[in-house]
Backbone as CSV, one residue per row, in Angstrom:
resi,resn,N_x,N_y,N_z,CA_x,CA_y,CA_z,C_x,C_y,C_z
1,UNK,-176.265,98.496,-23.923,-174.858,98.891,-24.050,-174.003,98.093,-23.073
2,UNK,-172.905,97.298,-23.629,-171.967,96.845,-22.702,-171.252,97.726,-22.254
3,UNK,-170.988,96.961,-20.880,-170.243,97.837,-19.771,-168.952,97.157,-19.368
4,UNK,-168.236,98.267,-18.511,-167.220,97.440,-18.174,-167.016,96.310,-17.156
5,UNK,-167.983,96.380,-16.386,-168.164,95.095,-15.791,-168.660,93.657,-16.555
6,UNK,-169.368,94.023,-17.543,-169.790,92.900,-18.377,-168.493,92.237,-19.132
7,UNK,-167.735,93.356,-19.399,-166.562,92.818,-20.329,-165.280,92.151,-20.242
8,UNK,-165.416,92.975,-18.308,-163.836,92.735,-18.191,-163.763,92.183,-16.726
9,UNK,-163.182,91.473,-15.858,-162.940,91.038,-14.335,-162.378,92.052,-13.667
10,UNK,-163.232,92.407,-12.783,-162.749,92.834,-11.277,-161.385,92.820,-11.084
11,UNK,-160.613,93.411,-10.753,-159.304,93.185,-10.515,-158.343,92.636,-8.972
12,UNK,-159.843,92.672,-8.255,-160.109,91.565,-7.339,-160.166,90.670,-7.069
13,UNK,-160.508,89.610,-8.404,-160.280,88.190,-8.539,-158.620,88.067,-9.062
14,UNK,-157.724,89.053,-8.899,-156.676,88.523,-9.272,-155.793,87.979,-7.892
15,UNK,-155.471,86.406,-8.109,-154.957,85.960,-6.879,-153.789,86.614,-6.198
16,UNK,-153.831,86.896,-4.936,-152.964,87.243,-3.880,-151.530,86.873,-4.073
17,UNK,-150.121,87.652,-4.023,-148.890,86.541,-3.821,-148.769,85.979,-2.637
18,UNK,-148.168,84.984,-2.549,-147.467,84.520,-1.654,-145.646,84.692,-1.358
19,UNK,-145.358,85.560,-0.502,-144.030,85.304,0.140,-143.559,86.165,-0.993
20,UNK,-144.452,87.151,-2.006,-143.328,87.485,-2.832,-143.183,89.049,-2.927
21,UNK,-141.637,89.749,-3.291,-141.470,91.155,-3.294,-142.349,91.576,-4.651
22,UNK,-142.859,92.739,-4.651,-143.077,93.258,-5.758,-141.993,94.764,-6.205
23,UNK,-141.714,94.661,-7.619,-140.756,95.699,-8.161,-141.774,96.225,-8.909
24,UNK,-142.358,97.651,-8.414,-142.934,98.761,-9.316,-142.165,99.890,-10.510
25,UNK,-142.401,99.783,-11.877,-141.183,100.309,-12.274,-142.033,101.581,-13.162
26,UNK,-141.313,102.887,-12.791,-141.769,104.015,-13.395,-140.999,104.174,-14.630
27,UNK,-141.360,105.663,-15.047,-140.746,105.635,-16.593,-140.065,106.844,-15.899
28,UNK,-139.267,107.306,-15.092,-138.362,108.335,-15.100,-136.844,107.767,-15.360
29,UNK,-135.975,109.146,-15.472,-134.717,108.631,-16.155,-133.676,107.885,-15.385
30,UNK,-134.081,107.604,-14.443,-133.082,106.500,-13.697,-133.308,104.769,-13.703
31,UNK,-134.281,105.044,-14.424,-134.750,103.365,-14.742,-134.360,103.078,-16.158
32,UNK,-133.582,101.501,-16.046,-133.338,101.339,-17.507,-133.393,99.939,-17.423
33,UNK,-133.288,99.310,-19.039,-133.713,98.032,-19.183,-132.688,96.987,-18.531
34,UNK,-131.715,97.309,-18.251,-130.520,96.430,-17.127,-131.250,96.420,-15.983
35,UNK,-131.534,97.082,-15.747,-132.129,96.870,-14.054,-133.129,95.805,-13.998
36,UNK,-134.284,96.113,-14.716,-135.600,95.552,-15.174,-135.087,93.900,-15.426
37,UNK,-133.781,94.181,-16.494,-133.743,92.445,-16.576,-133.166,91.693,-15.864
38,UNK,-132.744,92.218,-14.817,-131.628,91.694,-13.318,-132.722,90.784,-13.090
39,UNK,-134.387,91.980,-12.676,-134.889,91.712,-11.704,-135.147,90.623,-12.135
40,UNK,-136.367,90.251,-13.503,-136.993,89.195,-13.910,-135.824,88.057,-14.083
41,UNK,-134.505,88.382,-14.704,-134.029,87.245,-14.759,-133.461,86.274,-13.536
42,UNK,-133.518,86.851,-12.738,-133.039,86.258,-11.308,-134.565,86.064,-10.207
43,UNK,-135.194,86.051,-10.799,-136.607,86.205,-10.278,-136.712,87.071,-8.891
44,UNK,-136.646,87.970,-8.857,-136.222,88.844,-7.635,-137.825,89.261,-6.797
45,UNK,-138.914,89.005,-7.898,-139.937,89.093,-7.481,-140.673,89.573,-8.040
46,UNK,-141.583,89.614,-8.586,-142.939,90.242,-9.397,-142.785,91.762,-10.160
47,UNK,-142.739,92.138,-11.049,-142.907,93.269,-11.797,-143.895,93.635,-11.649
48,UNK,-144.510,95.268,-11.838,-145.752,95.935,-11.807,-144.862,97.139,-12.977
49,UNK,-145.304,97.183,-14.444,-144.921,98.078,-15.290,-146.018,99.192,-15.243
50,UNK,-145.741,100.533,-15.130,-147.065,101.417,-14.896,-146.462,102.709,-16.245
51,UNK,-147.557,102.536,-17.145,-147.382,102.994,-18.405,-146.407,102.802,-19.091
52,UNK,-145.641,103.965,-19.742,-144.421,103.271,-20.737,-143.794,102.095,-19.813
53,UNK,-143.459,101.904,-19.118,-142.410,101.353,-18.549,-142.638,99.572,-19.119
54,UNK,-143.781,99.583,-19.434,-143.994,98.306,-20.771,-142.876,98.098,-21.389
55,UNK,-142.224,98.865,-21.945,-141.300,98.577,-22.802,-139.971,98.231,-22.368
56,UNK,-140.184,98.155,-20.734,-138.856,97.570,-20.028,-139.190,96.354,-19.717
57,UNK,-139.955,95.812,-19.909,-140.707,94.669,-19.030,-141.522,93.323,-19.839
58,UNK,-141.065,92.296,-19.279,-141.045,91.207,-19.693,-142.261,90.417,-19.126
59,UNK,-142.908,90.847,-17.784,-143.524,89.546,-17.305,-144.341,90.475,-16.632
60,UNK,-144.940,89.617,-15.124,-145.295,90.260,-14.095,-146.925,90.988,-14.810
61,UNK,-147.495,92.134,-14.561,-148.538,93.388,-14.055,-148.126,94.414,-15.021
62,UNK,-148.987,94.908,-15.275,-149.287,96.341,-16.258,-150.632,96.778,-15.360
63,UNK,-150.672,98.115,-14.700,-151.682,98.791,-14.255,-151.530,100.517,-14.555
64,UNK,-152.778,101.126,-15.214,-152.687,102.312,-15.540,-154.083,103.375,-14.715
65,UNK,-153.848,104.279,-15.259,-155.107,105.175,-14.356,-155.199,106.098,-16.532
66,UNK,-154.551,106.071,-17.024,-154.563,107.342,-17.742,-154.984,106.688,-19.040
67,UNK,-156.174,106.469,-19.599,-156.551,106.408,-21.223,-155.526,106.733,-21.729
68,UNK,-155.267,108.418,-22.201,-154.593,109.135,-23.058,-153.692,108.192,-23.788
69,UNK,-152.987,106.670,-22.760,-151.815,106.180,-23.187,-151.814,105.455,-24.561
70,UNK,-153.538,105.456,-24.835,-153.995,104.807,-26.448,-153.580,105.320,-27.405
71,UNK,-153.466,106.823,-27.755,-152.574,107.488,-28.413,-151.154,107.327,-28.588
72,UNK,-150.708,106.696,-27.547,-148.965,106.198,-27.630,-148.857,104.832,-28.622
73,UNK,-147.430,104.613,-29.515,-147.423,103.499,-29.804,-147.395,102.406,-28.911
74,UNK,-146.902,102.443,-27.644,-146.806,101.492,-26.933,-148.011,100.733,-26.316
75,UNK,-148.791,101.634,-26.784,-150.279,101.069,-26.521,-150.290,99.468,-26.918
76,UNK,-149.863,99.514,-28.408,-149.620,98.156,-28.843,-149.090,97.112,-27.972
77,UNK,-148.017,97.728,-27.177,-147.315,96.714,-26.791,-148.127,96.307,-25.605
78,UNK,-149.110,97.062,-24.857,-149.497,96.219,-23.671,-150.529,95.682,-24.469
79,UNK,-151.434,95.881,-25.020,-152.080,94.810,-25.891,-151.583,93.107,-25.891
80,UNK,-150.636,93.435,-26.666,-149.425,92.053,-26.887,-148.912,91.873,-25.869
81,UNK,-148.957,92.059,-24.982,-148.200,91.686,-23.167,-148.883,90.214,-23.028
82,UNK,-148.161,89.206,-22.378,-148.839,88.518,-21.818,-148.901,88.395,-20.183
83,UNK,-148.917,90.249,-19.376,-148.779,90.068,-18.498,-149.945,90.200,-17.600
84,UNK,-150.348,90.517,-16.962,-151.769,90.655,-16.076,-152.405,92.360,-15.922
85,UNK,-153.002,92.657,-16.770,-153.048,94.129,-17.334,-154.320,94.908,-16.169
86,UNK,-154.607,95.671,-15.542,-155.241,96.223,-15.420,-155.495,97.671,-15.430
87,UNK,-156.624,98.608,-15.594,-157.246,99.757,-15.907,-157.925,100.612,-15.035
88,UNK,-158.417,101.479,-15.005,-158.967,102.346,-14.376,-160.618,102.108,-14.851
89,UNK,-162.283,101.965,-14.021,-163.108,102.156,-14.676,-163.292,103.021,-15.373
90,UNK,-162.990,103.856,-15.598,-162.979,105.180,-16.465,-162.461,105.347,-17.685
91,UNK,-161.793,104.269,-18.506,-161.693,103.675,-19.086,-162.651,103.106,-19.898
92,UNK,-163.931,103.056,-19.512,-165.638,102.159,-20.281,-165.747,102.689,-21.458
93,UNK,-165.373,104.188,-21.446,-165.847,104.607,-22.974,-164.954,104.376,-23.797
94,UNK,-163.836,103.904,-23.740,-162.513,103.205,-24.920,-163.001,101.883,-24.970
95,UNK,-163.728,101.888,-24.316,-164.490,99.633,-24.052,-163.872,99.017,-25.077
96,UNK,-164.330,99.795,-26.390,-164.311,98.827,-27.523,-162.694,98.316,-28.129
97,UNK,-162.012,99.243,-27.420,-160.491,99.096,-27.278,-160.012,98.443,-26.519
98,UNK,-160.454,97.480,-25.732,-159.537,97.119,-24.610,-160.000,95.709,-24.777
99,UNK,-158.835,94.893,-24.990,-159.462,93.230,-25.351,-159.931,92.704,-23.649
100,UNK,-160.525,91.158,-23.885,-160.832,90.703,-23.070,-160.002,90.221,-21.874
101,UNK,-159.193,90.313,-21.944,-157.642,90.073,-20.864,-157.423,90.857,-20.000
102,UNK,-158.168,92.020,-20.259,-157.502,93.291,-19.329,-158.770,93.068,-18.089
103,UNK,-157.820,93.331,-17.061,-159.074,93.873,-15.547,-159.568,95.050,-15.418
104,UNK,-159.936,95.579,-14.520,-160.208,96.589,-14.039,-160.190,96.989,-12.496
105,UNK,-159.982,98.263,-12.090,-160.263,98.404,-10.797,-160.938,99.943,-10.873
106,UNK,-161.655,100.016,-9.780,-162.300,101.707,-9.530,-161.870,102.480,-8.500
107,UNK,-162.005,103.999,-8.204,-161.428,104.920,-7.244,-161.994,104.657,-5.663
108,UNK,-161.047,104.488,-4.536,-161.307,104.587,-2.791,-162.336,105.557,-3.352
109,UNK,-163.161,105.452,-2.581,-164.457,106.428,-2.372,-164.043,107.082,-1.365
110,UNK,-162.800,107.543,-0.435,-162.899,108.294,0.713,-161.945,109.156,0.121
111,UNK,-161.751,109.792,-1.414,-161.482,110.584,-1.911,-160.156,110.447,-2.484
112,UNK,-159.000,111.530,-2.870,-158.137,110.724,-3.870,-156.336,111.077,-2.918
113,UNK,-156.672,112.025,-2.053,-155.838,112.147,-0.872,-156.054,111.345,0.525
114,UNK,-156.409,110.457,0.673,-156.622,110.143,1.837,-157.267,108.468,1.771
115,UNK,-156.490,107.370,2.940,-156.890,106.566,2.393,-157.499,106.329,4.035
116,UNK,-158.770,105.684,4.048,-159.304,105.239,5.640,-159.420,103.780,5.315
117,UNK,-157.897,103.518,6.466,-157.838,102.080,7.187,-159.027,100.993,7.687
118,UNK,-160.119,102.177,8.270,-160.865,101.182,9.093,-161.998,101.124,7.691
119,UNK,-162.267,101.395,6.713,-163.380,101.292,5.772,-163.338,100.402,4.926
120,UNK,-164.355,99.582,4.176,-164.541,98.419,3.727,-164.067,98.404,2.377
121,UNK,-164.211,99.626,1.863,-163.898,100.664,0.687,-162.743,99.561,0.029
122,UNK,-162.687,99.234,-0.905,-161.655,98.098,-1.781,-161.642,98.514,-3.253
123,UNK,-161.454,100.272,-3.415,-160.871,100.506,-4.469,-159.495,101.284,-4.784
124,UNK,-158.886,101.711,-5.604,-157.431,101.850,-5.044,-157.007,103.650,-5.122
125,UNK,-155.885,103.884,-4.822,-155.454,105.535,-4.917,-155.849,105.448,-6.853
126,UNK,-156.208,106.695,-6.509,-156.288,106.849,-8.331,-155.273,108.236,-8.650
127,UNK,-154.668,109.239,-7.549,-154.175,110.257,-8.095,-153.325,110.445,-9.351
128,UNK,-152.863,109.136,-9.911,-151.691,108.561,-10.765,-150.904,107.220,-10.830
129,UNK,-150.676,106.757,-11.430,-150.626,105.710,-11.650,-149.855,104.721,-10.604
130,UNK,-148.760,105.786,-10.348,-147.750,105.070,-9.690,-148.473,104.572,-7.981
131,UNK,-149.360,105.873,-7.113,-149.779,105.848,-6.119,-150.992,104.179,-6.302
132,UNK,-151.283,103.669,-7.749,-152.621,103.022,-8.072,-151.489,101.490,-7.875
133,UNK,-150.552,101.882,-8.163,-149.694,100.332,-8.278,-149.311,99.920,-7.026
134,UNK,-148.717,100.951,-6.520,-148.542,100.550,-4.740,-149.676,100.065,-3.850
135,UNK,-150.794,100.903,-4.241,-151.990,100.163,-3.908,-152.146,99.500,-3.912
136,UNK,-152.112,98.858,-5.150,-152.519,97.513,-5.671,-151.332,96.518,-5.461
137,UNK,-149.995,96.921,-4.886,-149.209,95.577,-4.304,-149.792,95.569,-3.226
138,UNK,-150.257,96.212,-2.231,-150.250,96.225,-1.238,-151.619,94.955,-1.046
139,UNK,-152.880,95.300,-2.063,-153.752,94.400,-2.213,-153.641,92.684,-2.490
140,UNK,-152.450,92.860,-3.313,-151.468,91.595,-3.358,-150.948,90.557,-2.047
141,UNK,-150.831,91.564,-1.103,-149.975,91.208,-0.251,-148.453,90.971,-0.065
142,UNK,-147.938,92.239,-0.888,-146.378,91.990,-0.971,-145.816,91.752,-0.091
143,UNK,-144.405,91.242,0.206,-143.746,90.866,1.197,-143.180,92.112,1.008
144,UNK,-142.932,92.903,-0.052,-142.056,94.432,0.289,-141.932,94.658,-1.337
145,UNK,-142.421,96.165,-1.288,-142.375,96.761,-2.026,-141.167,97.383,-2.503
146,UNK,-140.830,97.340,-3.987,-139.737,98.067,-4.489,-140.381,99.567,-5.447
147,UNK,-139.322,101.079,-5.367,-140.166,101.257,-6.770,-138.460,101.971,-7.369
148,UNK,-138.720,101.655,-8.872,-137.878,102.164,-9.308,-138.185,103.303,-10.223
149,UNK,-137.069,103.753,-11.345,-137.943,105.229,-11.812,-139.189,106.076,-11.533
150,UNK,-139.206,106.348,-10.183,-140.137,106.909,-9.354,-138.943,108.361,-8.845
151,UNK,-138.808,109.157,-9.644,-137.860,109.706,-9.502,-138.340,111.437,-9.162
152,UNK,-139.418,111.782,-9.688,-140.133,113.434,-10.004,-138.855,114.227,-9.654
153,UNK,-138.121,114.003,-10.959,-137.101,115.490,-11.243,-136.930,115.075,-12.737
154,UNK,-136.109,116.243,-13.352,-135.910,116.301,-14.839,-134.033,115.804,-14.894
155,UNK,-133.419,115.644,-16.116,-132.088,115.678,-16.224,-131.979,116.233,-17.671
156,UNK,-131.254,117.455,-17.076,-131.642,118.214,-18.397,-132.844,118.658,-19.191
157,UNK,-133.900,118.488,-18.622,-135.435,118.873,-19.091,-135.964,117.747,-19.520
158,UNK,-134.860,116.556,-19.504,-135.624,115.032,-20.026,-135.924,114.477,-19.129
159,UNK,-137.397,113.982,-19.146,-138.245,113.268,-17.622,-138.330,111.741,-17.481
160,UNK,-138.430,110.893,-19.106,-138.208,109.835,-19.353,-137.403,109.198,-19.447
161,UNK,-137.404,107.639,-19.609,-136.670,106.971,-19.489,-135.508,106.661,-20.893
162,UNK,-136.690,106.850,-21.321,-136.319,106.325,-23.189,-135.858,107.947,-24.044
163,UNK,-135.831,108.663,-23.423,-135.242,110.219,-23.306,-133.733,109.805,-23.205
164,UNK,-132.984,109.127,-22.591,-131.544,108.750,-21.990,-130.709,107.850,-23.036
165,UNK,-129.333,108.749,-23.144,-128.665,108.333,-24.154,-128.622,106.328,-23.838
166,UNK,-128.786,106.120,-22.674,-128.681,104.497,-22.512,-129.089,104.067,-23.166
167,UNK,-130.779,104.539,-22.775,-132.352,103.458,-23.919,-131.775,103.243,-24.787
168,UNK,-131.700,101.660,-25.572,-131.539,101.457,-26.387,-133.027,100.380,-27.453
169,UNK,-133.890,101.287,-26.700,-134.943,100.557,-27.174,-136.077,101.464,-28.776
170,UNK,-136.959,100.522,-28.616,-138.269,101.500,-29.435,-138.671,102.822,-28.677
171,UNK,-138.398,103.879,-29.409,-138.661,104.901,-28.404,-140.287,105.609,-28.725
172,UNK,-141.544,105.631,-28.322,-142.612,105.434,-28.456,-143.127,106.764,-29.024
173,UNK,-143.894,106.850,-29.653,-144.478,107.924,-30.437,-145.666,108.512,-30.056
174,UNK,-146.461,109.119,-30.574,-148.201,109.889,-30.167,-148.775,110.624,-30.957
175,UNK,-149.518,109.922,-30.988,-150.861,110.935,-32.107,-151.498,111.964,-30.783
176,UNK,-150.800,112.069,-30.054,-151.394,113.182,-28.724,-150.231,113.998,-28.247
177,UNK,-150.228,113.935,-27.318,-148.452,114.760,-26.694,-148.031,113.594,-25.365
178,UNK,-147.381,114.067,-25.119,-146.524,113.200,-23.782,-146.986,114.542,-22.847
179,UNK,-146.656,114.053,-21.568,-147.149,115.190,-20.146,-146.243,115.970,-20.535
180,UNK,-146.513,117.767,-20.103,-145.227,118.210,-20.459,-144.975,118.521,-19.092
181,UNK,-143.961,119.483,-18.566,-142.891,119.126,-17.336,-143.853,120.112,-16.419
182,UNK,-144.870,120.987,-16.531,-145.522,121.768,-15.797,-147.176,120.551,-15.013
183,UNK,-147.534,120.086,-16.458,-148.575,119.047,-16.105,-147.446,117.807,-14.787
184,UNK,-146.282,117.658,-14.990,-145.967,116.521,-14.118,-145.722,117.359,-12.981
185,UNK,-144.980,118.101,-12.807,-144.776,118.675,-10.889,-146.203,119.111,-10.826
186,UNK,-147.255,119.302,-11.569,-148.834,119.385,-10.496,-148.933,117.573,-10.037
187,UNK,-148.722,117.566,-10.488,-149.138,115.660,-10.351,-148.252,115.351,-9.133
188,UNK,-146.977,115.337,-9.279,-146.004,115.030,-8.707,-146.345,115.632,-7.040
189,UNK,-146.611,116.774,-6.684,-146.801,117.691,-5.689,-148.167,117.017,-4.734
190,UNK,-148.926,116.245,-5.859,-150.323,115.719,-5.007,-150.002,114.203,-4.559
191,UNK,-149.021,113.973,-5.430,-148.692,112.265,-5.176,-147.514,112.501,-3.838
192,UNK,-147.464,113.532,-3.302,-146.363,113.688,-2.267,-147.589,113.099,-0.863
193,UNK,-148.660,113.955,-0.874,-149.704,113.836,-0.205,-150.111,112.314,0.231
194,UNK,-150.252,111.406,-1.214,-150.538,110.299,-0.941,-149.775,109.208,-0.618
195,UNK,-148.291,109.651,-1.247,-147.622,108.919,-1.021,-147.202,108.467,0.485
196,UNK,-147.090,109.545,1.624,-147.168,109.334,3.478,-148.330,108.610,3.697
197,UNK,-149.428,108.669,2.637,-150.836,108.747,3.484,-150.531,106.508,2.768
198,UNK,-150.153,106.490,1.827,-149.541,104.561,1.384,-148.602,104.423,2.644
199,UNK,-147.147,104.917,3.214,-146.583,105.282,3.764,-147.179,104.186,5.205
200,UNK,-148.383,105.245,5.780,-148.915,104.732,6.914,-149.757,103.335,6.545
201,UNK,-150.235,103.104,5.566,-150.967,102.269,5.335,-150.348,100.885,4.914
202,UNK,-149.165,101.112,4.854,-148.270,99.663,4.077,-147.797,98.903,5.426
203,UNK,-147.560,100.277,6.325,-146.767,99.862,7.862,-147.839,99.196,8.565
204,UNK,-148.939,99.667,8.165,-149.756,99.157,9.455,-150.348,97.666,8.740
205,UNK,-149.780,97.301,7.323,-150.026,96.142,7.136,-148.563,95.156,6.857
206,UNK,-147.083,95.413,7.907,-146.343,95.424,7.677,-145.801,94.643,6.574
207,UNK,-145.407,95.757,5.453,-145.548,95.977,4.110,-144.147,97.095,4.295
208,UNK,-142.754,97.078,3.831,-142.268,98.062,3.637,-141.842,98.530,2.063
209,UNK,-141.865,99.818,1.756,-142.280,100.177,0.788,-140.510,100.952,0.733
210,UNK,-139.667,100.542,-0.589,-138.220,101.009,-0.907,-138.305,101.265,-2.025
211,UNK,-137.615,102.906,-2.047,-137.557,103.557,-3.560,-135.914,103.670,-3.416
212,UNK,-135.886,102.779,-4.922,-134.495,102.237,-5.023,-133.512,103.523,-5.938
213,UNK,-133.957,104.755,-5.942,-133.058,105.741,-6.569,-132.756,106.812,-5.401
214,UNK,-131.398,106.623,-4.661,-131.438,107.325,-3.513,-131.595,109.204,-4.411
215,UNK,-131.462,109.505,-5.137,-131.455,110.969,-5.914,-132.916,111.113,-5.621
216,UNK,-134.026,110.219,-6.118,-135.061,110.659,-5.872,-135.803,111.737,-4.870
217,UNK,-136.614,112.665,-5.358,-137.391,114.038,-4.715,-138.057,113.383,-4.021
218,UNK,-138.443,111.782,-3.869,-139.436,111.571,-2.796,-139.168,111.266,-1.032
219,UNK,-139.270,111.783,-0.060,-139.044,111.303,0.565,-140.202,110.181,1.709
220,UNK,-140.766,109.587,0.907,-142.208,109.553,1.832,-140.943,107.853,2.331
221,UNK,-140.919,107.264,1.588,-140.003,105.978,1.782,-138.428,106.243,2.199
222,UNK,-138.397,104.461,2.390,-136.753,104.263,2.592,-136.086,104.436,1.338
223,UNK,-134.628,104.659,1.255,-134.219,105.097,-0.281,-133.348,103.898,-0.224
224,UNK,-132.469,102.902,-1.161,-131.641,102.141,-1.323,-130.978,102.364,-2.653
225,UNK,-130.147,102.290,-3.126,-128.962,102.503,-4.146,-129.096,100.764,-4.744
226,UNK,-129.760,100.900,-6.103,-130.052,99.749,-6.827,-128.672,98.536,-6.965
227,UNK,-127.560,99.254,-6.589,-126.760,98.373,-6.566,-126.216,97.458,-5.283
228,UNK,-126.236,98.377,-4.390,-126.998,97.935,-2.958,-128.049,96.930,-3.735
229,UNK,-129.145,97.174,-3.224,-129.578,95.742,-3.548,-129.201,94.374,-3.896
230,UNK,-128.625,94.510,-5.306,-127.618,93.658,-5.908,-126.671,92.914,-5.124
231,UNK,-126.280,93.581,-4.315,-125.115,93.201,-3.255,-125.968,92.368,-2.522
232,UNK,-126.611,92.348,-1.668,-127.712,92.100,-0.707,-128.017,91.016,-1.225
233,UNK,-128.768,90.905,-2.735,-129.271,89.444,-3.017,-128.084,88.372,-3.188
234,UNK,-126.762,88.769,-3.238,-125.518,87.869,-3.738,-125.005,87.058,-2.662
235,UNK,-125.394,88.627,-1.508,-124.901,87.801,-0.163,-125.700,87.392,0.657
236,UNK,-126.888,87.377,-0.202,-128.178,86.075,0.589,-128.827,87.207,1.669
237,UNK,-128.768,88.638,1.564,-129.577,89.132,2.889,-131.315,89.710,2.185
């Protein structure tokens, strides 16, 4: 029986950046496809799309923790990505689903709250996707982390992106369900945990980590106002 190591690369052999920011982009409702195309079109620095958020995204990283997302239409679309895709091992038993392009990575063995600095351990947060992407810039070597729609609140009971009268995109379908709003604040409540515990771990590889929706419930980061930014890159800071 093939495995996933037989099938697919380590997500370890994917080369390091140099000198460059990475923009992590969630699927909550403050992220939309204007933002997304600022970034890539002005090259502002590397994309990391983590589940739907495919459908904002042009270039850069696709990294997931959650199968289930095969059931979504958008499944298709990271298929057809030509961006640098990686998976969760846990993932082996869909094997036969996942073309040869995609990587892989497996769970820190020092459990799914807690990350130890001094251990040799080189696999990433798995609590959810978003905690698995920061990880994995950090493995990169970002010069500084961005995240956007990283938002854990509702507007109006709508959690997504493509939920928002803005989206003007394909809005994605399921032969399964989408999370509903009780499954995300359990999630949300444990990724608070990990998120201080990235927090300490980005600083001590000075790595700063900016969640660009000052509204956001998170406070583990610095907050910046996406248009701020904007300003900042115009006037060269």
């Amino acid at each position: 029986m093939v495995s996933i190591r037989d099938k697919l690369k380590p997500y370890t052999e994917i080369p390091k950046l140099k000198d460059r920011d990475v923009f992590i982009i969630g699927s909550g409702t403050s992220v939309n496809r204007r933002m997304v195309a600022y970034i890539e079109d002005n090259d502002l620095g590397d994309v990391i799309s983590v589940n739907a958020s495919i459908l904002l995204c042009n270039s850069g990283y696709f990294i997931s923790n959650d199968s289930a997302l095969m059931n979504h239409t958008y499944w298709e679309d990271i298929k057809k990505s030509k961006c640098t895709k990686i998976v969760r091992n846990s993932w082996e038993k869909h094997l036969d689903k996942i073309p040869y392009d995609f990587y892989y990575f497996w769970p820190r063995e020092c459990g799914e709250l807690i990350i130890d600095k001094y251990s040799s351990d080189n696999g990433l947060c798995y609590v959810s996707s978003i905690p698995t992407a920061i990880d994995f810039s950090i493995f990169l070597e970002a010069r500084k982390i961005y995240l956007l729609g990283v938002d854990h609140y509702t507007v109006n009971g709508k959690s997504y992106f493509w939920e928002m009268e803005s989206y003007n995109g394909v809005v994605p379908k399921t032969k399964g369900h989408f999370a509903p709003v009780s499954l995300q604040n359990f999630v949300f409540n444990k990724n608070i945990k990990i998120f201080n515990e990235l927090k300490k771990y980005a600083d001590d590889k000075n790595i700063e980590i900016v969640n660009l929706n000052e509204n956001s419930k998170i406070d583990s980061f610095r907050k910046l106002n996406f248009n701020e930014l904007i300003i900042g890159v115009k006037n060269g800071i």
